[in-house]
């Protein structure tokens, strides 16, 4: 069983893809071996930020709390709890979050036990094993990057409520994070709104919705029919700077993100109505088409 790394350093670090690859052993992926922490930290690079954001233990504490909180539940349920809190603890901008080396280090140097706990395959799928891309992979598959980007793309200004809704459905994480259209805030919020209203409920529903949203985006410019406000960089910059005096991320209530203006509600409603119409005609695997004779 993979254990929490011992003698963790005080600061986060960066681990290149090349260096990360050598630690993706069969023993780690099957949960039978630990990562050699001393050797790994010798090849990791210190982060350039010397401030509070680079502290390692607040992130490790969140991971410990997530595994404890959901120890008797399905590990997938931890996503909705951890995603907004990880985002609030790290306080990154998108340029920093695009650096895969940080996520490599979090997965291998900070919390490999969490990755094994959360992403170990079910026994029915063969011998239990974690896919290497959960440790070192794209932003929509890597264990920690996927949570951070879900929180970034689905938060509504400082409100992480929509993130919880999105992350409670695994297909929102597994499918929509791959869509270019999800970077448009009204699109992201409209999809969440359809889940909140019960229009879309199952994973198959979400996949069908994602397909029609993506297909329609090829011919219809969502930012024209449902414009967002012009983004102001100042609130994010202030939020990042405030990390030096910020208290610990709350466990019982949601944290607050950057004090950015929220997505225009009329734009969200416009797309929610449009997406609902698209979804009504979308083929959903396993669901009888409307009007189809089921006899």
mmCIF file of C-alpha atoms in Angstrom:
data_model
loop_
_atom_site.group_PDB
_atom_site.id
_atom_site.type_symbol
_atom_site.label_atom_id
_atom_site.label_comp_id
_atom_site.label_asym_id
_atom_site.label_seq_id
_atom_site.Cartn_x
_atom_site.Cartn_y
_atom_site.Cartn_z
ATOM 1 C CA UNK A 1 0.000 0.000 0.000
ATOM 2 C CA UNK A 2 1.354 3.414 -0.972
ATOM 3 C CA UNK A 3 1.998 5.616 2.055
ATOM 4 C CA UNK A 4 2.294 9.334 2.696
ATOM 5 C CA UNK A 5 5.849 10.479 1.900
ATOM 6 C CA UNK A 6 7.994 10.895 5.010
ATOM 7 C CA UNK A 7 10.086 13.950 5.819
ATOM 8 C CA UNK A 8 8.258 16.213 3.403
ATOM 9 C CA UNK A 9 10.089 19.460 2.589
ATOM 10 C CA UNK A 10 8.585 22.809 3.523
ATOM 11 C CA UNK A 11 8.193 24.124 -0.029
ATOM 12 C CA UNK A 12 6.547 22.945 -3.204
ATOM 13 C CA UNK A 13 8.775 22.138 -6.159
ATOM 14 C CA UNK A 14 8.704 21.384 -9.878
ATOM 15 C CA UNK A 15 9.331 17.985 -11.442
ATOM 16 C CA UNK A 16 9.958 17.647 -15.167
ATOM 17 C CA UNK A 17 8.108 15.070 -17.257
ATOM 18 C CA UNK A 18 11.386 13.273 -17.900
ATOM 19 C CA UNK A 19 12.252 13.014 -14.231
ATOM 20 C CA UNK A 20 8.692 12.091 -13.301
ATOM 21 C CA UNK A 21 8.674 9.183 -15.732
ATOM 22 C CA UNK A 22 11.371 7.266 -13.854
ATOM 23 C CA UNK A 23 9.175 7.058 -10.755
ATOM 24 C CA UNK A 24 6.119 5.639 -12.528
ATOM 25 C CA UNK A 25 7.029 2.083 -11.628
ATOM 26 C CA UNK A 26 4.742 -0.932 -11.681
ATOM 27 C CA UNK A 27 5.010 -1.048 -7.894
ATOM 28 C CA UNK A 28 3.713 2.510 -7.533
ATOM 29 C CA UNK A 29 0.942 2.105 -10.106
ATOM 30 C CA UNK A 30 -0.332 -1.019 -8.369
ATOM 31 C CA UNK A 31 -0.118 0.617 -4.948
ATOM 32 C CA UNK A 32 2.519 -1.774 -3.635
ATOM 33 C CA UNK A 33 5.502 0.591 -3.424
ATOM 34 C CA UNK A 34 6.238 4.118 -2.279
ATOM 35 C CA UNK A 35 7.998 6.831 -4.229
ATOM 36 C CA UNK A 36 11.655 7.203 -3.121
ATOM 37 C CA UNK A 37 11.139 10.689 -1.724
ATOM 38 C CA UNK A 38 14.780 11.557 -1.057
ATOM 39 C CA UNK A 39 15.844 10.701 -4.603
ATOM 40 C CA UNK A 40 12.879 12.518 -6.108
ATOM 41 C CA UNK A 41 13.518 15.722 -4.183
ATOM 42 C CA UNK A 42 17.123 15.744 -5.362
ATOM 43 C CA UNK A 43 15.981 16.131 -8.984
ATOM 44 C CA UNK A 44 13.042 18.451 -8.277
ATOM 45 C CA UNK A 45 13.492 22.175 -8.873
ATOM 46 C CA UNK A 46 12.459 24.749 -6.246
ATOM 47 C CA UNK A 47 9.562 26.997 -7.221
ATOM 48 C CA UNK A 48 10.559 30.591 -7.834
ATOM 49 C CA UNK A 49 7.944 31.996 -5.447
ATOM 50 C CA UNK A 50 9.340 32.362 -1.941
ATOM 51 C CA UNK A 51 5.986 33.400 -0.449
ATOM 52 C CA UNK A 52 3.175 31.617 1.341
ATOM 53 C CA UNK A 53 1.795 30.149 -1.882
ATOM 54 C CA UNK A 54 4.768 27.824 -2.115
ATOM 55 C CA UNK A 55 4.183 26.238 1.287
ATOM 56 C CA UNK A 56 3.750 22.488 0.887
ATOM 57 C CA UNK A 57 1.978 21.475 4.081
ATOM 58 C CA UNK A 58 -1.311 23.369 3.570
ATOM 59 C CA UNK A 59 -1.827 21.353 0.379
ATOM 60 C CA UNK A 60 -0.809 18.096 2.021
ATOM 61 C CA UNK A 61 -3.184 18.801 4.923
ATOM 62 C CA UNK A 62 -6.069 19.273 2.477
ATOM 63 C CA UNK A 63 -5.294 15.939 0.842
ATOM 64 C CA UNK A 64 -5.185 14.208 4.229
ATOM 65 C CA UNK A 65 -8.535 15.748 5.174
ATOM 66 C CA UNK A 66 -10.105 14.697 1.867
ATOM 67 C CA UNK A 67 -9.014 11.078 2.275
ATOM 68 C CA UNK A 68 -10.215 11.038 5.889
ATOM 69 C CA UNK A 69 -13.547 12.673 5.107
ATOM 70 C CA UNK A 70 -14.329 10.214 2.310
ATOM 71 C CA UNK A 71 -12.634 7.129 3.756
ATOM 72 C CA UNK A 72 -15.956 5.263 3.910
ATOM 73 C CA UNK A 73 -17.320 6.604 0.608
ATOM 74 C CA UNK A 74 -16.409 6.292 -3.033
ATOM 75 C CA UNK A 75 -13.146 8.194 -3.625
ATOM 76 C CA UNK A 76 -14.803 9.971 -6.575
ATOM 77 C CA UNK A 77 -16.914 11.894 -4.063
ATOM 78 C CA UNK A 78 -13.793 13.689 -2.825
ATOM 79 C CA UNK A 79 -13.446 15.636 -6.085
ATOM 80 C CA UNK A 80 -16.253 18.103 -5.374
ATOM 81 C CA UNK A 81 -14.849 18.827 -1.915
ATOM 82 C CA UNK A 82 -11.179 19.056 -2.845
ATOM 83 C CA UNK A 83 -11.326 20.958 -6.159
ATOM 84 C CA UNK A 84 -12.373 24.404 -4.839
ATOM 85 C CA UNK A 85 -10.135 24.096 -1.780
ATOM 86 C CA UNK A 86 -7.086 23.088 -3.798
ATOM 87 C CA UNK A 87 -7.688 26.077 -6.082
ATOM 88 C CA UNK A 88 -8.025 28.425 -3.120
ATOM 89 C CA UNK A 89 -4.950 27.034 -1.370
ATOM 90 C CA UNK A 90 -2.604 27.296 -4.362
ATOM 91 C CA UNK A 91 -3.746 30.719 -5.652
ATOM 92 C CA UNK A 92 -2.240 30.302 -9.106
ATOM 93 C CA UNK A 93 -2.798 32.215 -12.302
ATOM 94 C CA UNK A 94 -3.430 30.262 -15.490
ATOM 95 C CA UNK A 95 0.115 30.645 -16.748
ATOM 96 C CA UNK A 96 1.453 29.037 -13.591
ATOM 97 C CA UNK A 97 -1.202 26.316 -13.700
ATOM 98 C CA UNK A 98 -0.192 25.433 -17.260
ATOM 99 C CA UNK A 99 3.214 24.259 -15.972
ATOM 100 C CA UNK A 100 2.921 20.474 -15.815
ATOM 101 C CA UNK A 101 5.981 20.287 -13.572
ATOM 102 C CA UNK A 102 3.996 21.560 -10.593
ATOM 103 C CA UNK A 103 1.302 18.901 -10.984
ATOM 104 C CA UNK A 104 3.952 16.198 -11.475
ATOM 105 C CA UNK A 105 5.471 17.183 -8.156
ATOM 106 C CA UNK A 106 2.164 17.319 -6.324
ATOM 107 C CA UNK A 107 1.297 13.826 -7.550
ATOM 108 C CA UNK A 108 4.679 12.192 -6.958
ATOM 109 C CA UNK A 109 6.402 14.314 -4.345
ATOM 110 C CA UNK A 110 3.516 15.482 -2.163
ATOM 111 C CA UNK A 111 0.639 13.022 -2.388
ATOM 112 C CA UNK A 112 1.237 9.823 -4.382
ATOM 113 C CA UNK A 113 -0.867 7.991 -1.805
ATOM 114 C CA UNK A 114 -3.825 10.213 -2.669
ATOM 115 C CA UNK A 115 -3.438 9.507 -6.395
ATOM 116 C CA UNK A 116 -3.414 5.769 -5.714
ATOM 117 C CA UNK A 117 -6.383 6.049 -3.327
ATOM 118 C CA UNK A 118 -8.422 8.197 -5.704
ATOM 119 C CA UNK A 119 -7.598 6.659 -9.076
ATOM 120 C CA UNK A 120 -6.988 2.952 -8.472
ATOM 121 C CA UNK A 121 -9.051 1.031 -11.026
ATOM 122 C CA UNK A 122 -11.892 -1.237 -9.960
ATOM 123 C CA UNK A 123 -11.061 -4.965 -9.584
ATOM 124 C CA UNK A 124 -13.685 -5.793 -12.219
ATOM 125 C CA UNK A 125 -11.496 -3.982 -14.765
ATOM 126 C CA UNK A 126 -8.651 -6.462 -14.236
ATOM 127 C CA UNK A 127 -5.793 -6.228 -11.767
ATOM 128 C CA UNK A 128 -6.223 -2.911 -9.862
ATOM 129 C CA UNK A 129 -3.846 -0.278 -11.178
ATOM 130 C CA UNK A 130 -3.533 3.489 -11.549
ATOM 131 C CA UNK A 131 -3.111 4.857 -15.068
ATOM 132 C CA UNK A 132 0.249 6.697 -15.399
ATOM 133 C CA UNK A 133 -1.546 9.773 -16.786
ATOM 134 C CA UNK A 134 -3.038 10.344 -13.332
ATOM 135 C CA UNK A 135 0.485 11.145 -12.123
ATOM 136 C CA UNK A 136 1.867 12.734 -15.277
ATOM 137 C CA UNK A 137 -0.715 13.727 -17.864
ATOM 138 C CA UNK A 138 -2.818 16.382 -19.549
ATOM 139 C CA UNK A 139 -4.721 18.928 -17.492
ATOM 140 C CA UNK A 140 -7.970 17.014 -17.934
ATOM 141 C CA UNK A 141 -6.592 13.684 -16.691
ATOM 142 C CA UNK A 142 -3.804 14.402 -14.187
ATOM 143 C CA UNK A 143 -5.084 13.895 -10.630
ATOM 144 C CA UNK A 144 -4.524 17.423 -9.331
ATOM 145 C CA UNK A 145 -4.486 19.478 -12.535
ATOM 146 C CA UNK A 146 -8.000 18.296 -13.413
ATOM 147 C CA UNK A 147 -9.320 19.512 -10.054
ATOM 148 C CA UNK A 148 -7.607 22.892 -10.309
ATOM 149 C CA UNK A 149 -8.799 23.508 -13.867
ATOM 150 C CA UNK A 150 -12.337 22.395 -13.020
ATOM 151 C CA UNK A 151 -12.371 24.939 -10.198
ATOM 152 C CA UNK A 152 -10.921 27.639 -12.428
ATOM 153 C CA UNK A 153 -13.316 27.082 -15.323
ATOM 154 C CA UNK A 154 -16.521 26.491 -13.364
ATOM 155 C CA UNK A 155 -16.195 29.051 -10.565
ATOM 156 C CA UNK A 156 -18.419 32.087 -10.984
ATOM 157 C CA UNK A 157 -16.129 34.878 -9.898
ATOM 158 C CA UNK A 158 -15.474 34.247 -6.186
ATOM 159 C CA UNK A 159 -18.293 31.680 -5.961
ATOM 160 C CA UNK A 160 -17.123 28.052 -5.973
ATOM 161 C CA UNK A 161 -20.686 26.705 -5.743
ATOM 162 C CA UNK A 162 -20.866 25.811 -9.462
ATOM 163 C CA UNK A 163 -17.566 23.920 -9.072
ATOM 164 C CA UNK A 164 -19.148 21.594 -6.530
ATOM 165 C CA UNK A 165 -22.052 20.925 -8.900
ATOM 166 C CA UNK A 166 -19.743 20.252 -11.839
ATOM 167 C CA UNK A 167 -17.320 18.021 -9.940
ATOM 168 C CA UNK A 168 -20.117 15.936 -8.443
ATOM 169 C CA UNK A 169 -20.627 14.490 -11.931
ATOM 170 C CA UNK A 170 -17.551 12.608 -13.115
ATOM 171 C CA UNK A 171 -18.436 13.087 -16.761
ATOM 172 C CA UNK A 172 -18.328 16.868 -16.335
ATOM 173 C CA UNK A 173 -14.711 16.410 -15.293
ATOM 174 C CA UNK A 174 -13.855 13.697 -17.778
ATOM 175 C CA UNK A 175 -15.558 15.219 -20.838
ATOM 176 C CA UNK A 176 -16.142 18.958 -20.582
ATOM 177 C CA UNK A 177 -12.604 19.857 -19.504
ATOM 178 C CA UNK A 178 -11.522 18.736 -22.980
ATOM 179 C CA UNK A 179 -13.801 21.247 -24.742
ATOM 180 C CA UNK A 180 -12.398 24.539 -26.000
ATOM 181 C CA UNK A 181 -15.849 26.102 -25.557
ATOM 182 C CA UNK A 182 -15.723 25.609 -21.779
ATOM 183 C CA UNK A 183 -13.239 28.479 -21.516
ATOM 184 C CA UNK A 184 -16.207 30.782 -22.263
ATOM 185 C CA UNK A 185 -17.626 31.485 -18.815
ATOM 186 C CA UNK A 186 -21.335 31.736 -19.820
ATOM 187 C CA UNK A 187 -21.018 28.355 -21.549
ATOM 188 C CA UNK A 188 -19.570 26.739 -18.420
ATOM 189 C CA UNK A 189 -22.210 28.291 -16.170
ATOM 190 C CA UNK A 190 -25.056 27.365 -18.548
ATOM 191 C CA UNK A 191 -24.009 23.720 -18.495
ATOM 192 C CA UNK A 192 -23.908 23.752 -14.699
ATOM 193 C CA UNK A 193 -27.318 25.413 -14.590
ATOM 194 C CA UNK A 194 -28.853 22.573 -16.601
ATOM 195 C CA UNK A 195 -27.520 20.133 -14.020
ATOM 196 C CA UNK A 196 -28.883 22.234 -11.165
ATOM 197 C CA UNK A 197 -32.319 22.275 -12.811
ATOM 198 C CA UNK A 198 -32.315 18.536 -13.403
ATOM 199 C CA UNK A 199 -32.485 18.932 -17.180
ATOM 200 C CA UNK A 200 -29.223 17.000 -17.319
ATOM 201 C CA UNK A 201 -28.615 14.432 -14.610
ATOM 202 C CA UNK A 202 -26.735 11.268 -15.560
ATOM 203 C CA UNK A 203 -23.242 10.853 -16.915
ATOM 204 C CA UNK A 204 -24.712 9.841 -20.261
ATOM 205 C CA UNK A 205 -26.759 13.045 -20.257
ATOM 206 C CA UNK A 206 -23.635 15.095 -19.641
ATOM 207 C CA UNK A 207 -21.774 13.375 -22.470
ATOM 208 C CA UNK A 208 -24.668 14.009 -24.846
ATOM 209 C CA UNK A 209 -24.838 17.651 -23.770
ATOM 210 C CA UNK A 210 -21.089 18.074 -24.236
ATOM 211 C CA UNK A 211 -21.304 16.675 -27.757
ATOM 212 C CA UNK A 212 -24.048 19.052 -28.885
ATOM 213 C CA UNK A 213 -22.425 22.048 -27.189
ATOM 214 C CA UNK A 214 -19.119 21.281 -28.889
ATOM 215 C CA UNK A 215 -20.698 20.624 -32.279
ATOM 216 C CA UNK A 216 -22.774 23.793 -32.164
ATOM 217 C CA UNK A 217 -19.726 25.857 -31.173
ATOM 218 C CA UNK A 218 -18.223 25.086 -34.590
ATOM 219 C CA UNK A 219 -20.916 27.168 -36.303
ATOM 220 C CA UNK A 220 -22.280 29.495 -33.605
ATOM 221 C CA UNK A 221 -20.105 31.966 -31.736
ATOM 222 C CA UNK A 222 -21.279 31.705 -28.152
ATOM 223 C CA UNK A 223 -19.427 34.845 -27.137
ATOM 224 C CA UNK A 224 -21.534 36.818 -29.618
ATOM 225 C CA UNK A 225 -24.987 35.617 -28.564
ATOM 226 C CA UNK A 226 -24.008 35.390 -24.887
ATOM 227 C CA UNK A 227 -21.200 37.871 -24.214
ATOM 228 C CA UNK A 228 -19.130 37.805 -21.065
ATOM 229 C CA UNK A 229 -17.793 40.909 -19.378
ATOM 230 C CA UNK A 230 -14.258 42.003 -20.121
ATOM 231 C CA UNK A 231 -12.009 40.289 -17.586
ATOM 232 C CA UNK A 232 -10.129 42.536 -15.164
ATOM 233 C CA UNK A 233 -6.764 41.147 -14.062
ATOM 234 C CA UNK A 234 -6.638 43.199 -10.849
ATOM 235 C CA UNK A 235 -8.885 41.007 -8.622
ATOM 236 C CA UNK A 236 -6.868 37.883 -9.396
ATOM 237 C CA UNK A 237 -3.613 39.716 -8.786
ATOM 238 C CA UNK A 238 -4.932 41.067 -5.465
ATOM 239 C CA UNK A 239 -6.168 37.604 -4.437
ATOM 240 C CA UNK A 240 -2.774 36.078 -5.157
ATOM 241 C CA UNK A 241 -0.986 38.800 -3.218
ATOM 242 C CA UNK A 242 -3.375 38.318 -0.284
ATOM 243 C CA UNK A 243 -2.069 34.775 0.145
ATOM 244 C CA UNK A 244 0.603 36.157 2.452
ATOM 245 C CA UNK A 245 -1.992 37.011 5.093
ATOM 246 C CA UNK A 246 -4.728 34.508 4.230
ATOM 247 C CA UNK A 247 -6.036 32.102 6.847
ATOM 248 C CA UNK A 248 -6.222 28.352 6.235
ATOM 249 C CA UNK A 249 -8.720 27.217 3.607
ATOM 250 C CA UNK A 250 -12.012 26.446 5.391
ATOM 251 C CA UNK A 251 -13.099 22.842 5.565
ATOM 252 C CA UNK A 252 -16.803 23.133 6.421
ATOM 253 C CA UNK A 253 -17.806 26.011 4.171
ATOM 254 C CA UNK A 254 -16.597 26.883 0.703
ATOM 255 C CA UNK A 255 -13.661 29.270 0.368
ATOM 256 C CA UNK A 256 -13.926 32.437 -1.684
ATOM 257 C CA UNK A 257 -12.078 32.856 -4.940
ATOM 258 C CA UNK A 258 -10.829 36.040 -6.608
ATOM 259 C CA UNK A 259 -13.284 38.922 -6.223
ATOM 260 C CA UNK A 260 -14.022 39.046 -9.947
ATOM 261 C CA UNK A 261 -17.327 40.167 -11.384
ATOM 262 C CA UNK A 262 -19.638 37.247 -11.950
ATOM 263 C CA UNK A 263 -20.800 35.990 -15.332
ATOM 264 C CA UNK A 264 -23.728 38.046 -16.728
ATOM 265 C CA UNK A 265 -26.864 36.129 -15.786
ATOM 266 C CA UNK A 266 -28.710 37.035 -18.980
ATOM 267 C CA UNK A 267 -25.898 35.457 -21.018
ATOM 268 C CA UNK A 268 -26.039 32.308 -18.902
ATOM 269 C CA UNK A 269 -29.830 32.117 -19.313
ATOM 270 C CA UNK A 270 -29.581 32.626 -23.063
ATOM 271 C CA UNK A 271 -27.207 29.683 -23.419
ATOM 272 C CA UNK A 272 -29.014 27.525 -20.862
ATOM 273 C CA UNK A 273 -32.180 27.809 -22.935
ATOM 274 C CA UNK A 274 -30.330 27.157 -26.178
ATOM 275 C CA UNK A 275 -28.442 24.173 -24.761
ATOM 276 C CA UNK A 276 -31.661 22.733 -23.328
ATOM 277 C CA UNK A 277 -33.189 22.772 -26.820
ATOM 278 C CA UNK A 278 -30.109 21.097 -28.282
ATOM 279 C CA UNK A 279 -30.104 18.482 -25.547
ATOM 280 C CA UNK A 280 -33.802 17.701 -26.036
ATOM 281 C CA UNK A 281 -33.002 16.422 -29.530
ATOM 282 C CA UNK A 282 -29.665 14.821 -28.649
ATOM 283 C CA UNK A 283 -29.291 11.051 -28.716
ATOM 284 C CA UNK A 284 -28.484 9.776 -25.230
ATOM 285 C CA UNK A 285 -27.042 6.286 -25.033
ATOM 286 C CA UNK A 286 -29.486 3.929 -23.333
ATOM 287 C CA UNK A 287 -32.378 6.381 -23.437
ATOM 288 C CA UNK A 288 -35.432 5.812 -25.614
ATOM 289 C CA UNK A 289 -35.807 8.615 -28.210
ATOM 290 C CA UNK A 290 -38.841 10.824 -27.598
ATOM 291 C CA UNK A 291 -41.818 9.534 -29.534
ATOM 292 C CA UNK A 292 -40.163 6.208 -30.262
ATOM 293 C CA UNK A 293 -42.420 3.182 -29.937
ATOM 294 C CA UNK A 294 -40.855 1.062 -27.209
ATOM 295 C CA UNK A 295 -43.094 -1.953 -27.821
#
